[in-house]
Tab-separated table of C-alpha atoms in Angstrom:
chain	number	residue	atom	x	y	z
A	1	UNK	CA	121.303	-112.725	-26.089
A	2	UNK	CA	125.556	-112.838	-26.519
A	3	UNK	CA	127.911	-110.093	-27.503
A	4	UNK	CA	128.761	-112.582	-31.009
A	5	UNK	CA	132.574	-113.550	-29.193
A	6	UNK	CA	133.895	-116.730	-29.652
A	7	UNK	CA	133.275	-119.322	-26.679
A	8	UNK	CA	135.592	-119.339	-24.130
A	9	UNK	CA	134.629	-121.950	-22.134
A	10	UNK	CA	133.224	-120.754	-18.388
A	11	UNK	CA	133.731	-117.506	-19.545
A	12	UNK	CA	130.582	-117.094	-21.447
A	13	UNK	CA	128.574	-119.241	-19.015
A	14	UNK	CA	125.672	-116.877	-17.471
A	15	UNK	CA	125.999	-115.609	-13.528
A	16	UNK	CA	123.722	-116.144	-11.179
A	17	UNK	CA	123.205	-112.163	-11.324
A	18	UNK	CA	119.456	-111.482	-11.356
A	19	UNK	CA	118.650	-108.802	-9.848
A	20	UNK	CA	117.333	-109.321	-6.206
A	21	UNK	CA	119.745	-112.314	-6.262
A	22	UNK	CA	120.170	-113.200	-2.356
A	23	UNK	CA	122.206	-116.552	-2.303
A	24	UNK	CA	125.639	-115.586	-0.319
A	25	UNK	CA	128.883	-116.246	-2.545
A	26	UNK	CA	131.621	-114.570	-3.407
A	27	UNK	CA	134.062	-114.658	-6.591
A	28	UNK	CA	132.686	-118.069	-6.892
A	29	UNK	CA	136.350	-120.068	-5.255
A	30	UNK	CA	136.086	-119.394	-1.356
A	31	UNK	CA	138.092	-115.967	0.292
A	32	UNK	CA	141.194	-115.105	-0.768
A	33	UNK	CA	143.096	-115.700	2.589
A	34	UNK	CA	141.800	-119.975	1.785
A	35	UNK	CA	143.617	-119.829	-1.460
A	36	UNK	CA	146.311	-116.943	-0.684
A	37	UNK	CA	147.328	-117.070	2.605
A	38	UNK	CA	147.175	-113.516	4.152
A	39	UNK	CA	149.564	-111.923	2.438
A	40	UNK	CA	149.187	-108.550	1.655
A	41	UNK	CA	149.434	-106.980	-2.041
A	42	UNK	CA	148.005	-103.345	-2.007
A	43	UNK	CA	147.479	-101.267	1.169
A	44	UNK	CA	145.792	-97.905	1.685
A	45	UNK	CA	146.656	-95.728	4.473
A	46	UNK	CA	144.597	-92.450	5.140
A	47	UNK	CA	144.491	-91.776	1.692
A	48	UNK	CA	143.003	-88.350	0.505
A	49	UNK	CA	141.854	-86.278	-2.431
A	50	UNK	CA	141.173	-83.077	-2.818
A	51	UNK	CA	140.246	-80.505	-4.996
A	52	UNK	CA	140.323	-76.806	-5.415
A	53	UNK	CA	137.523	-74.672	-5.381
A	54	UNK	CA	138.656	-71.318	-7.283
A	55	UNK	CA	137.277	-67.888	-6.521
A	56	UNK	CA	137.869	-64.473	-7.503
A	57	UNK	CA	139.854	-62.170	-10.360
A	58	UNK	CA	143.015	-63.420	-8.875
A	59	UNK	CA	141.602	-67.380	-8.569
A	60	UNK	CA	142.362	-68.134	-4.974
A	61	UNK	CA	141.679	-71.142	-3.652
A	62	UNK	CA	138.458	-70.716	-1.454
A	63	UNK	CA	137.696	-74.622	-0.338
A	64	UNK	CA	138.311	-77.601	-1.363
A	65	UNK	CA	135.873	-80.371	-2.672
A	66	UNK	CA	136.702	-83.561	-0.475
A	67	UNK	CA	136.187	-86.707	-2.972
A	68	UNK	CA	138.453	-89.193	-0.918
A	69	UNK	CA	138.702	-87.775	2.561
A	70	UNK	CA	141.042	-90.593	4.654
A	71	UNK	CA	140.373	-93.800	3.507
A	72	UNK	CA	142.293	-96.670	5.110
A	73	UNK	CA	142.019	-100.532	4.114
A	74	UNK	CA	144.669	-103.431	2.467
A	75	UNK	CA	143.193	-105.866	-0.260
A	76	UNK	CA	145.384	-109.339	-0.335
A	77	UNK	CA	147.053	-110.921	-3.112
A	78	UNK	CA	144.398	-112.755	-5.236
A	79	UNK	CA	141.741	-111.547	-3.878
A	80	UNK	CA	138.608	-108.831	-5.458
A	81	UNK	CA	137.744	-106.466	-2.929
A	82	UNK	CA	134.103	-104.852	-4.012
A	83	UNK	CA	133.322	-100.731	-3.607
A	84	UNK	CA	130.159	-99.687	-3.730
A	85	UNK	CA	128.155	-96.274	-2.816
A	86	UNK	CA	126.053	-93.420	-4.367
A	87	UNK	CA	127.542	-91.903	-7.645
A	88	UNK	CA	129.199	-89.247	-6.221
A	89	UNK	CA	130.688	-90.765	-3.262
A	90	UNK	CA	134.280	-91.109	-4.076
A	91	UNK	CA	134.815	-94.804	-5.728
A	92	UNK	CA	136.386	-93.790	-9.092
A	93	UNK	CA	138.329	-91.555	-7.806
A	94	UNK	CA	139.451	-93.398	-4.721
A	95	UNK	CA	140.669	-95.880	-7.594
A	96	UNK	CA	142.797	-93.244	-9.714
A	97	UNK	CA	144.372	-92.783	-7.005
A	98	UNK	CA	145.373	-95.686	-6.107
A	99	UNK	CA	146.459	-95.937	-9.416
A	100	UNK	CA	148.254	-92.457	-10.098
A	101	UNK	CA	145.569	-91.452	-12.709
A	102	UNK	CA	144.357	-88.439	-9.908
A	103	UNK	CA	147.060	-87.189	-7.926
A	104	UNK	CA	146.536	-87.782	-4.270
A	105	UNK	CA	146.718	-85.108	-1.334
A	106	UNK	CA	147.963	-86.984	1.489
A	107	UNK	CA	148.221	-90.646	2.476
A	108	UNK	CA	150.385	-93.640	1.200
A	109	UNK	CA	149.663	-96.388	-1.449
A	110	UNK	CA	152.032	-99.358	-0.472
A	111	UNK	CA	152.211	-102.066	-3.586
A	112	UNK	CA	154.440	-104.475	-1.996
A	113	UNK	CA	155.783	-102.352	1.027
A	114	UNK	CA	156.343	-99.432	-2.124
A	115	UNK	CA	154.372	-96.384	-1.564
A	116	UNK	CA	153.794	-95.715	-4.895
A	117	UNK	CA	152.795	-91.951	-4.173
A	118	UNK	CA	156.355	-91.702	-3.591
A	119	UNK	CA	157.574	-92.929	-7.045
A	120	UNK	CA	159.397	-90.797	-9.784
A	121	UNK	CA	158.459	-90.640	-13.352
A	122	UNK	CA	160.858	-93.441	-14.345
A	123	UNK	CA	159.328	-95.336	-11.429
A	124	UNK	CA	155.558	-95.074	-12.446
A	125	UNK	CA	156.240	-96.071	-15.732
A	126	UNK	CA	157.946	-99.172	-14.074
A	127	UNK	CA	154.648	-99.791	-12.130
A	128	UNK	CA	152.114	-99.099	-14.609
A	129	UNK	CA	152.872	-102.393	-15.537
A	130	UNK	CA	151.448	-103.560	-12.305
A	131	UNK	CA	149.239	-102.548	-11.644
A	132	UNK	CA	146.225	-101.927	-14.892
A	133	UNK	CA	142.899	-100.074	-15.329
A	134	UNK	CA	139.151	-101.490	-17.114
A	135	UNK	CA	137.231	-98.260	-18.149
A	136	UNK	CA	134.338	-98.136	-17.177
A	137	UNK	CA	133.051	-96.942	-21.382
A	138	UNK	CA	133.677	-100.006	-23.543
A	139	UNK	CA	133.456	-96.386	-26.643
A	140	UNK	CA	135.273	-93.728	-25.005
A	141	UNK	CA	138.264	-95.968	-23.969
A	142	UNK	CA	139.253	-96.946	-27.061
A	143	UNK	CA	140.802	-94.672	-29.453
A	144	UNK	CA	138.119	-95.284	-32.719
A	145	UNK	CA	141.441	-94.072	-35.023
A	146	UNK	CA	143.736	-97.063	-34.579
A	147	UNK	CA	143.331	-100.716	-34.884
A	148	UNK	CA	142.649	-103.005	-31.802
A	149	UNK	CA	146.428	-104.463	-32.520
A	150	UNK	CA	147.504	-101.030	-32.209
A	151	UNK	CA	145.536	-100.201	-28.674
A	152	UNK	CA	146.452	-103.640	-27.138
A	153	UNK	CA	150.115	-102.855	-28.370
A	154	UNK	CA	150.790	-99.478	-27.131
A	155	UNK	CA	151.329	-100.790	-24.131
A	156	UNK	CA	153.214	-103.320	-24.761
A	157	UNK	CA	155.387	-100.421	-27.016
A	158	UNK	CA	155.723	-98.271	-23.974
A	159	UNK	CA	156.942	-100.496	-21.804
A	160	UNK	CA	159.375	-102.380	-24.324
A	161	UNK	CA	163.326	-103.390	-23.434
A	162	UNK	CA	165.790	-105.763	-24.505
A	163	UNK	CA	164.421	-108.600	-22.513
A	164	UNK	CA	160.928	-108.990	-23.371
A	165	UNK	CA	161.980	-107.747	-27.054
A	166	UNK	CA	158.455	-105.986	-27.810
A	167	UNK	CA	159.816	-103.494	-29.789
A	168	UNK	CA	160.052	-105.943	-32.412
A	169	UNK	CA	156.498	-105.563	-34.299
A	170	UNK	CA	155.590	-109.334	-35.144
A	171	UNK	CA	155.953	-110.351	-30.659
A	172	UNK	CA	153.149	-107.611	-30.285
A	173	UNK	CA	150.872	-108.986	-32.831
A	174	UNK	CA	151.601	-111.908	-31.294
A	175	UNK	CA	150.820	-111.301	-28.214
A	176	UNK	CA	147.689	-109.089	-28.696
A	177	UNK	CA	146.321	-112.035	-30.576
A	178	UNK	CA	147.019	-114.510	-27.527
A	179	UNK	CA	145.414	-112.250	-25.563
A	180	UNK	CA	142.112	-111.667	-27.807
A	181	UNK	CA	141.733	-115.193	-28.255
A	182	UNK	CA	142.072	-115.458	-24.035
A	183	UNK	CA	139.117	-113.224	-23.549
A	184	UNK	CA	137.048	-114.567	-25.457
A	185	UNK	CA	137.930	-113.158	-29.391
A	186	UNK	CA	139.230	-114.282	-32.801
A	187	UNK	CA	142.667	-113.371	-33.330
A	188	UNK	CA	142.124	-111.808	-36.439
A	189	UNK	CA	139.941	-109.067	-34.962
A	190	UNK	CA	143.648	-107.576	-34.271
A	191	UNK	CA	143.249	-105.526	-37.768
A	192	UNK	CA	139.938	-104.092	-36.950
A	193	UNK	CA	138.662	-100.961	-35.418
A	194	UNK	CA	136.770	-100.565	-32.398
A	195	UNK	CA	133.603	-99.000	-34.195
A	196	UNK	CA	133.250	-102.920	-35.854
A	197	UNK	CA	132.594	-104.343	-32.773
A	198	UNK	CA	129.715	-104.867	-30.475
A	199	UNK	CA	129.617	-103.302	-26.850
A	200	UNK	CA	130.715	-106.269	-25.339
A	201	UNK	CA	133.504	-107.218	-27.145
A	202	UNK	CA	134.421	-104.005	-26.772
A	203	UNK	CA	134.806	-103.848	-23.096
A	204	UNK	CA	137.063	-107.529	-23.822
A	205	UNK	CA	139.339	-105.628	-26.004
A	206	UNK	CA	139.587	-102.921	-22.960
A	207	UNK	CA	139.890	-106.212	-20.529
A	208	UNK	CA	143.094	-108.093	-23.119
A	209	UNK	CA	144.709	-104.405	-23.021
A	210	UNK	CA	144.612	-104.055	-19.212
A	211	UNK	CA	146.084	-107.835	-19.510
A	212	UNK	CA	148.807	-107.597	-21.409
A	213	UNK	CA	150.735	-105.786	-19.506
A	214	UNK	CA	150.621	-109.529	-17.243
A	215	UNK	CA	150.258	-107.473	-14.313
A	216	UNK	CA	149.374	-107.831	-10.301
A	217	UNK	CA	146.460	-105.734	-9.467
A	218	UNK	CA	143.310	-104.140	-11.718
A	219	UNK	CA	141.260	-101.449	-10.910
A	220	UNK	CA	137.930	-102.209	-12.708
A	221	UNK	CA	136.004	-99.566	-12.423
A	222	UNK	CA	132.744	-100.168	-12.800
A	223	UNK	CA	133.069	-102.761	-16.086
A	224	UNK	CA	129.752	-104.462	-16.462
A	225	UNK	CA	127.685	-100.895	-16.484
A	226	UNK	CA	127.231	-99.916	-19.741
A	227	UNK	CA	126.256	-103.672	-21.068
A	228	UNK	CA	123.004	-105.297	-21.230
A	229	UNK	CA	122.232	-107.871	-18.680
A	230	UNK	CA	123.205	-111.024	-20.359
A	231	UNK	CA	126.228	-109.502	-21.156
A	232	UNK	CA	126.958	-108.351	-18.057
A	233	UNK	CA	127.049	-112.190	-16.871
A	234	UNK	CA	129.303	-113.021	-19.378
A	235	UNK	CA	132.009	-110.659	-18.786
A	236	UNK	CA	131.583	-111.243	-15.016
A	237	UNK	CA	132.190	-114.647	-15.275
A	238	UNK	CA	134.944	-113.820	-18.057
A	239	UNK	CA	136.637	-111.867	-14.860
A	240	UNK	CA	136.368	-115.226	-12.260
A	241	UNK	CA	138.204	-117.365	-14.954
A	242	UNK	CA	140.783	-114.554	-15.382
A	243	UNK	CA	141.380	-113.923	-11.860
A	244	UNK	CA	141.963	-117.905	-11.378
A	245	UNK	CA	144.242	-118.126	-14.420
A	246	UNK	CA	146.531	-115.305	-14.015
A	247	UNK	CA	146.387	-114.877	-10.109
A	248	UNK	CA	145.032	-111.272	-10.309
A	249	UNK	CA	144.032	-109.518	-7.460
A	250	UNK	CA	141.267	-106.302	-8.307
A	251	UNK	CA	139.540	-103.505	-6.735
A	252	UNK	CA	135.850	-103.372	-8.159
A	253	UNK	CA	133.689	-100.949	-8.157
A	254	UNK	CA	130.619	-100.917	-9.382
A	255	UNK	CA	126.667	-99.773	-8.062
A	256	UNK	CA	125.289	-103.095	-8.448
A	257	UNK	CA	124.924	-104.840	-5.726
A	258	UNK	CA	123.677	-108.293	-6.640
A	259	UNK	CA	126.827	-107.781	-9.074
A	260	UNK	CA	129.589	-107.295	-5.937
A	261	UNK	CA	128.127	-109.928	-3.914
A	262	UNK	CA	128.600	-112.292	-6.887
A	263	UNK	CA	132.043	-111.303	-7.850
A	264	UNK	CA	133.409	-110.321	-4.657
A	265	UNK	CA	135.857	-111.571	-1.330
A	266	UNK	CA	135.311	-108.544	0.722
A	267	UNK	CA	133.264	-105.346	0.207
A	268	UNK	CA	133.398	-101.800	1.334
A	269	UNK	CA	130.704	-99.075	1.202
A	270	UNK	CA	131.644	-95.681	0.761
A	271	UNK	CA	129.815	-92.248	1.762
A	272	UNK	CA	130.671	-88.713	0.845
A	273	UNK	CA	134.162	-89.612	0.593
A	274	UNK	CA	134.731	-92.106	3.563
A	275	UNK	CA	134.331	-95.601	4.063
A	276	UNK	CA	131.806	-96.570	6.571
A	277	UNK	CA	131.263	-100.317	6.559
A	278	UNK	CA	133.688	-102.908	5.803
A	279	UNK	CA	133.169	-106.649	5.197
A	280	UNK	CA	133.834	-109.956	3.915
A	281	UNK	CA	131.209	-110.116	1.525
A	282	UNK	CA	128.436	-112.830	2.981
A	283	UNK	CA	129.422	-111.287	6.369
A	284	UNK	CA	127.856	-107.861	5.071
A	285	UNK	CA	125.414	-108.938	3.207
A	286	UNK	CA	123.976	-111.120	6.333
A	287	UNK	CA	124.926	-109.056	9.181
A	288	UNK	CA	124.788	-105.169	7.792
A	289	UNK	CA	125.028	-103.048	10.608
A	290	UNK	CA	125.838	-99.524	9.224
A	291	UNK	CA	122.264	-97.641	8.759
A	292	UNK	CA	123.704	-96.855	5.199
A	293	UNK	CA	124.545	-100.215	4.210
A	294	UNK	CA	121.086	-101.670	5.023
A	295	UNK	CA	119.885	-99.062	3.044
A	296	UNK	CA	121.686	-99.548	0.145
A	297	UNK	CA	120.674	-103.321	0.408
A	298	UNK	CA	117.268	-102.629	0.967
A	299	UNK	CA	117.204	-100.770	-2.231
A	300	UNK	CA	117.829	-103.935	-4.364
A	301	UNK	CA	114.739	-105.251	-6.572
A	302	UNK	CA	113.027	-108.058	-5.304
A	303	UNK	CA	112.061	-109.981	-8.403
A	304	UNK	CA	110.145	-113.120	-6.098
A	305	UNK	CA	106.631	-112.099	-5.218
A	306	UNK	CA	107.016	-114.321	-2.390
A	307	UNK	CA	109.632	-112.288	-0.524
A	308	UNK	CA	107.885	-109.403	1.483
A	309	UNK	CA	109.991	-106.608	2.004
A	310	UNK	CA	109.529	-103.150	3.146
A	311	UNK	CA	111.908	-100.308	1.296
A	312	UNK	CA	113.540	-98.010	3.371
A	313	UNK	CA	113.776	-94.912	1.169
A	314	UNK	CA	116.237	-92.100	2.855
A	315	UNK	CA	115.113	-88.368	2.673
A	316	UNK	CA	117.052	-85.666	1.775
A	317	UNK	CA	120.063	-84.880	-0.720
A	318	UNK	CA	123.378	-86.323	-0.258
A	319	UNK	CA	125.472	-83.083	1.434
A	320	UNK	CA	128.377	-81.873	-0.894
A	321	UNK	CA	131.392	-82.730	-0.248
A	322	UNK	CA	132.838	-79.640	-0.153
A	323	UNK	CA	130.745	-78.545	2.571
A	324	UNK	CA	130.251	-82.106	4.978
A	325	UNK	CA	128.392	-82.417	7.930
A	326	UNK	CA	130.034	-82.193	10.966
A	327	UNK	CA	130.472	-85.092	13.552
A	328	UNK	CA	128.897	-88.162	11.320
A	329	UNK	CA	128.955	-87.188	7.656
A	330	UNK	CA	125.517	-89.573	7.684
A	331	UNK	CA	123.788	-88.151	10.544
A	332	UNK	CA	121.245	-85.552	7.992
A	333	UNK	CA	119.957	-88.663	6.800
A	334	UNK	CA	120.085	-91.504	8.387
A	335	UNK	CA	116.939	-93.447	9.762
A	336	UNK	CA	119.277	-94.595	13.189
A	337	UNK	CA	119.805	-91.410	14.532
A	338	UNK	CA	116.691	-90.493	13.843
A	339	UNK	CA	114.676	-93.616	16.168
A	340	UNK	CA	117.390	-92.930	18.317
A	341	UNK	CA	116.057	-88.846	19.227
A	342	UNK	CA	119.053	-87.843	17.866
A	343	UNK	CA	121.493	-88.618	19.843
A	344	UNK	CA	124.524	-85.394	20.056
A	345	UNK	CA	127.368	-87.284	19.579
A	346	UNK	CA	126.186	-88.036	15.841
A	347	UNK	CA	126.626	-84.399	15.198
A	348	UNK	CA	129.409	-83.689	17.129
A	349	UNK	CA	131.878	-86.402	16.440
A	350	UNK	CA	133.376	-87.937	13.933
A	351	UNK	CA	133.161	-91.644	14.101
A	352	UNK	CA	135.908	-94.197	13.862
A	353	UNK	CA	136.141	-96.467	11.768
A	354	UNK	CA	136.300	-99.567	14.371
A	355	UNK	CA	136.508	-103.407	14.207
A	356	UNK	CA	132.667	-104.991	15.551
A	357	UNK	CA	134.381	-108.463	14.967
A	358	UNK	CA	136.741	-109.854	13.170
A	359	UNK	CA	137.654	-108.427	9.708
A	360	UNK	CA	134.229	-106.177	10.460
A	361	UNK	CA	134.935	-102.604	10.307
A	362	UNK	CA	131.949	-100.079	10.675
A	363	UNK	CA	132.022	-96.197	11.300
A	364	UNK	CA	128.917	-95.738	13.569
A	365	UNK	CA	128.561	-94.633	17.156
A	366	UNK	CA	125.254	-97.011	17.409
A	367	UNK	CA	126.357	-99.938	15.194
A	368	UNK	CA	125.275	-102.225	17.860
A	369	UNK	CA	121.885	-101.118	18.429
A	370	UNK	CA	121.244	-102.368	15.052
A	371	UNK	CA	119.830	-106.166	15.395
A	372	UNK	CA	119.564	-108.729	12.528
A	373	UNK	CA	115.744	-109.248	13.141
A	374	UNK	CA	115.344	-105.125	12.257
A	375	UNK	CA	117.229	-106.040	9.210
A	376	UNK	CA	115.492	-108.759	7.800
A	377	UNK	CA	112.185	-106.901	7.897
A	378	UNK	CA	113.259	-103.864	5.202
A	379	UNK	CA	116.487	-106.577	3.575
A	380	UNK	CA	114.967	-109.879	2.411
A	381	UNK	CA	116.470	-112.988	4.364
A	382	UNK	CA	119.267	-114.607	2.535
A	383	UNK	CA	119.673	-118.423	1.417
A	384	UNK	CA	122.476	-119.153	3.549
A	385	UNK	CA	122.522	-118.657	7.409
A	386	UNK	CA	126.095	-116.654	8.112
A	387	UNK	CA	128.199	-116.934	11.421
A	388	UNK	CA	129.064	-113.866	13.061
A	389	UNK	CA	131.219	-112.571	15.936
A	390	UNK	CA	129.276	-109.332	16.316
A	391	UNK	CA	128.468	-108.227	19.685
A	392	UNK	CA	125.488	-107.545	21.066
A	393	UNK	CA	123.611	-104.227	21.611
A	394	UNK	CA	123.361	-105.701	25.436
A	395	UNK	CA	127.151	-106.635	25.540
A	396	UNK	CA	127.775	-103.447	24.118
A	397	UNK	CA	125.509	-101.436	26.202
A	398	UNK	CA	123.493	-99.783	23.807
A	399	UNK	CA	119.527	-99.565	22.994
A	400	UNK	CA	118.003	-101.854	21.264
A	401	UNK	CA	116.459	-100.999	17.731
A	402	UNK	CA	113.971	-103.934	17.215
A	403	UNK	CA	112.092	-102.015	14.036
A	404	UNK	CA	113.226	-100.100	11.458
A	405	UNK	CA	110.638	-97.166	10.843
A	406	UNK	CA	110.273	-96.522	7.261
A	407	UNK	CA	108.316	-93.339	5.749
A	408	UNK	CA	105.364	-94.140	3.899
A	409	UNK	CA	104.706	-92.639	0.446
A	410	UNK	CA	102.451	-90.306	1.664
A	411	UNK	CA	105.264	-88.708	4.056
A	412	UNK	CA	107.797	-88.968	1.369
A	413	UNK	CA	105.351	-86.934	-1.117
A	414	UNK	CA	104.484	-84.550	1.718
A	415	UNK	CA	108.496	-83.770	1.968
A	416	UNK	CA	108.654	-83.893	-1.611
A	417	UNK	CA	105.596	-80.802	-1.906
A	418	UNK	CA	107.416	-78.938	1.085
A	419	UNK	CA	110.412	-78.788	-0.480
A	420	UNK	CA	109.012	-77.960	-4.150
A	421	UNK	CA	107.103	-75.642	-2.324
A	422	UNK	CA	110.220	-73.212	-0.771
A	423	UNK	CA	111.600	-73.420	-3.790
A	424	UNK	CA	109.029	-72.051	-5.675
A	425	UNK	CA	108.628	-69.040	-3.247
A	426	UNK	CA	112.537	-68.446	-3.827
A	427	UNK	CA	111.933	-68.348	-7.554
A	428	UNK	CA	111.461	-64.285	-9.056
A	429	UNK	CA	108.164	-63.357	-10.074
A	430	UNK	CA	107.341	-62.979	-14.081
A	431	UNK	CA	105.848	-59.534	-14.401
A	432	UNK	CA	102.975	-59.314	-15.882
A	433	UNK	CA	101.723	-58.035	-19.501
A	434	UNK	CA	102.454	-59.906	-23.181
A	435	UNK	CA	105.542	-62.118	-23.551
A	436	UNK	CA	108.934	-59.434	-24.604
A	437	UNK	CA	109.838	-60.375	-27.695
A	438	UNK	CA	106.278	-60.841	-28.994
A	439	UNK	CA	104.412	-59.223	-31.759
A	440	UNK	CA	100.325	-59.435	-30.909
């Protein structure tokens, strides 16, 4: 099954991203360090994005939703940095803040050493040529009243000057047709409208719109989540090819951990507005150390019945970003804390985002207590041996967790019933007698 697009070489070949894939890859072409040295294109420093909570007649601010709360990382030139986490953890808000689609509360975003957040309106317009977005919804992100030539050419017209000649309609149409062909669509599609295309073709148009300005950095906000699995593989391979062809740098947001594993060089895991773990893709998938990362990897479906593993199910609800827990934000749901008999510092001290090994950072007080043999019981063994420099529990003087305790289905059901019973007790009792409004 295809999306009806014209063939574009390797861009249409199937990617090995079946659910439960455990092959350690990473962009398909080695790490970014191997290809581009250590040049940092984008650096994020202590970025915060808060939304005020208004209440009362005078609409006073009574609190804040901490969507992004002190996030720091960097992305090297030519690298794909994957960002994963549950819905509502702040992944999309982080990306939108970086490209100035949301207003930052604090922090800095450095693009080649220049603070993007300090740019004035004129500077922001110039910055748009270097930073572009591929949106999640291929339908809602395209204006249904505009032909494809105008959708892609709109950005060219906005950035037109005497040097590039984009004010000329013929020049814009020529560039639009060229980029349609680059993403695997026919050149004569320029006069068609979005409703005439399939979902995969619309996403290709969105990619062409992002590339038309020749950006250096692209924020891909879950670009394949709304597509069929067969189309996802085509779009992913297209992005891999475009990355090599145009030397692009990506911030790639996704829910599917197999997708992130396939396309990324490094991966960051977010929870409740903060980064909790970050490492090279092979290192993270082979040697996860944060209890939340291990739970996410345990949730990947395994299509091979010969692969035996126990599912690590997190109990409890995700706390509100308007009122996050004290100390470690994950401690209310943390299986590792329970197994270590609830150490006090998990509740009282916010764990630093510290480096355990070269390039592997974790925000957990007890990350050294996790060992690979225990992780292998809930996360299926990967196909490739990945060496690591992570310290052992003995070297760190930490207790060792040799087996991860997973709650049974009966225990989870009992907890759900208890929560439901408590909720039922708070419901007001219905009055006896005939239902109001009905005639007996």
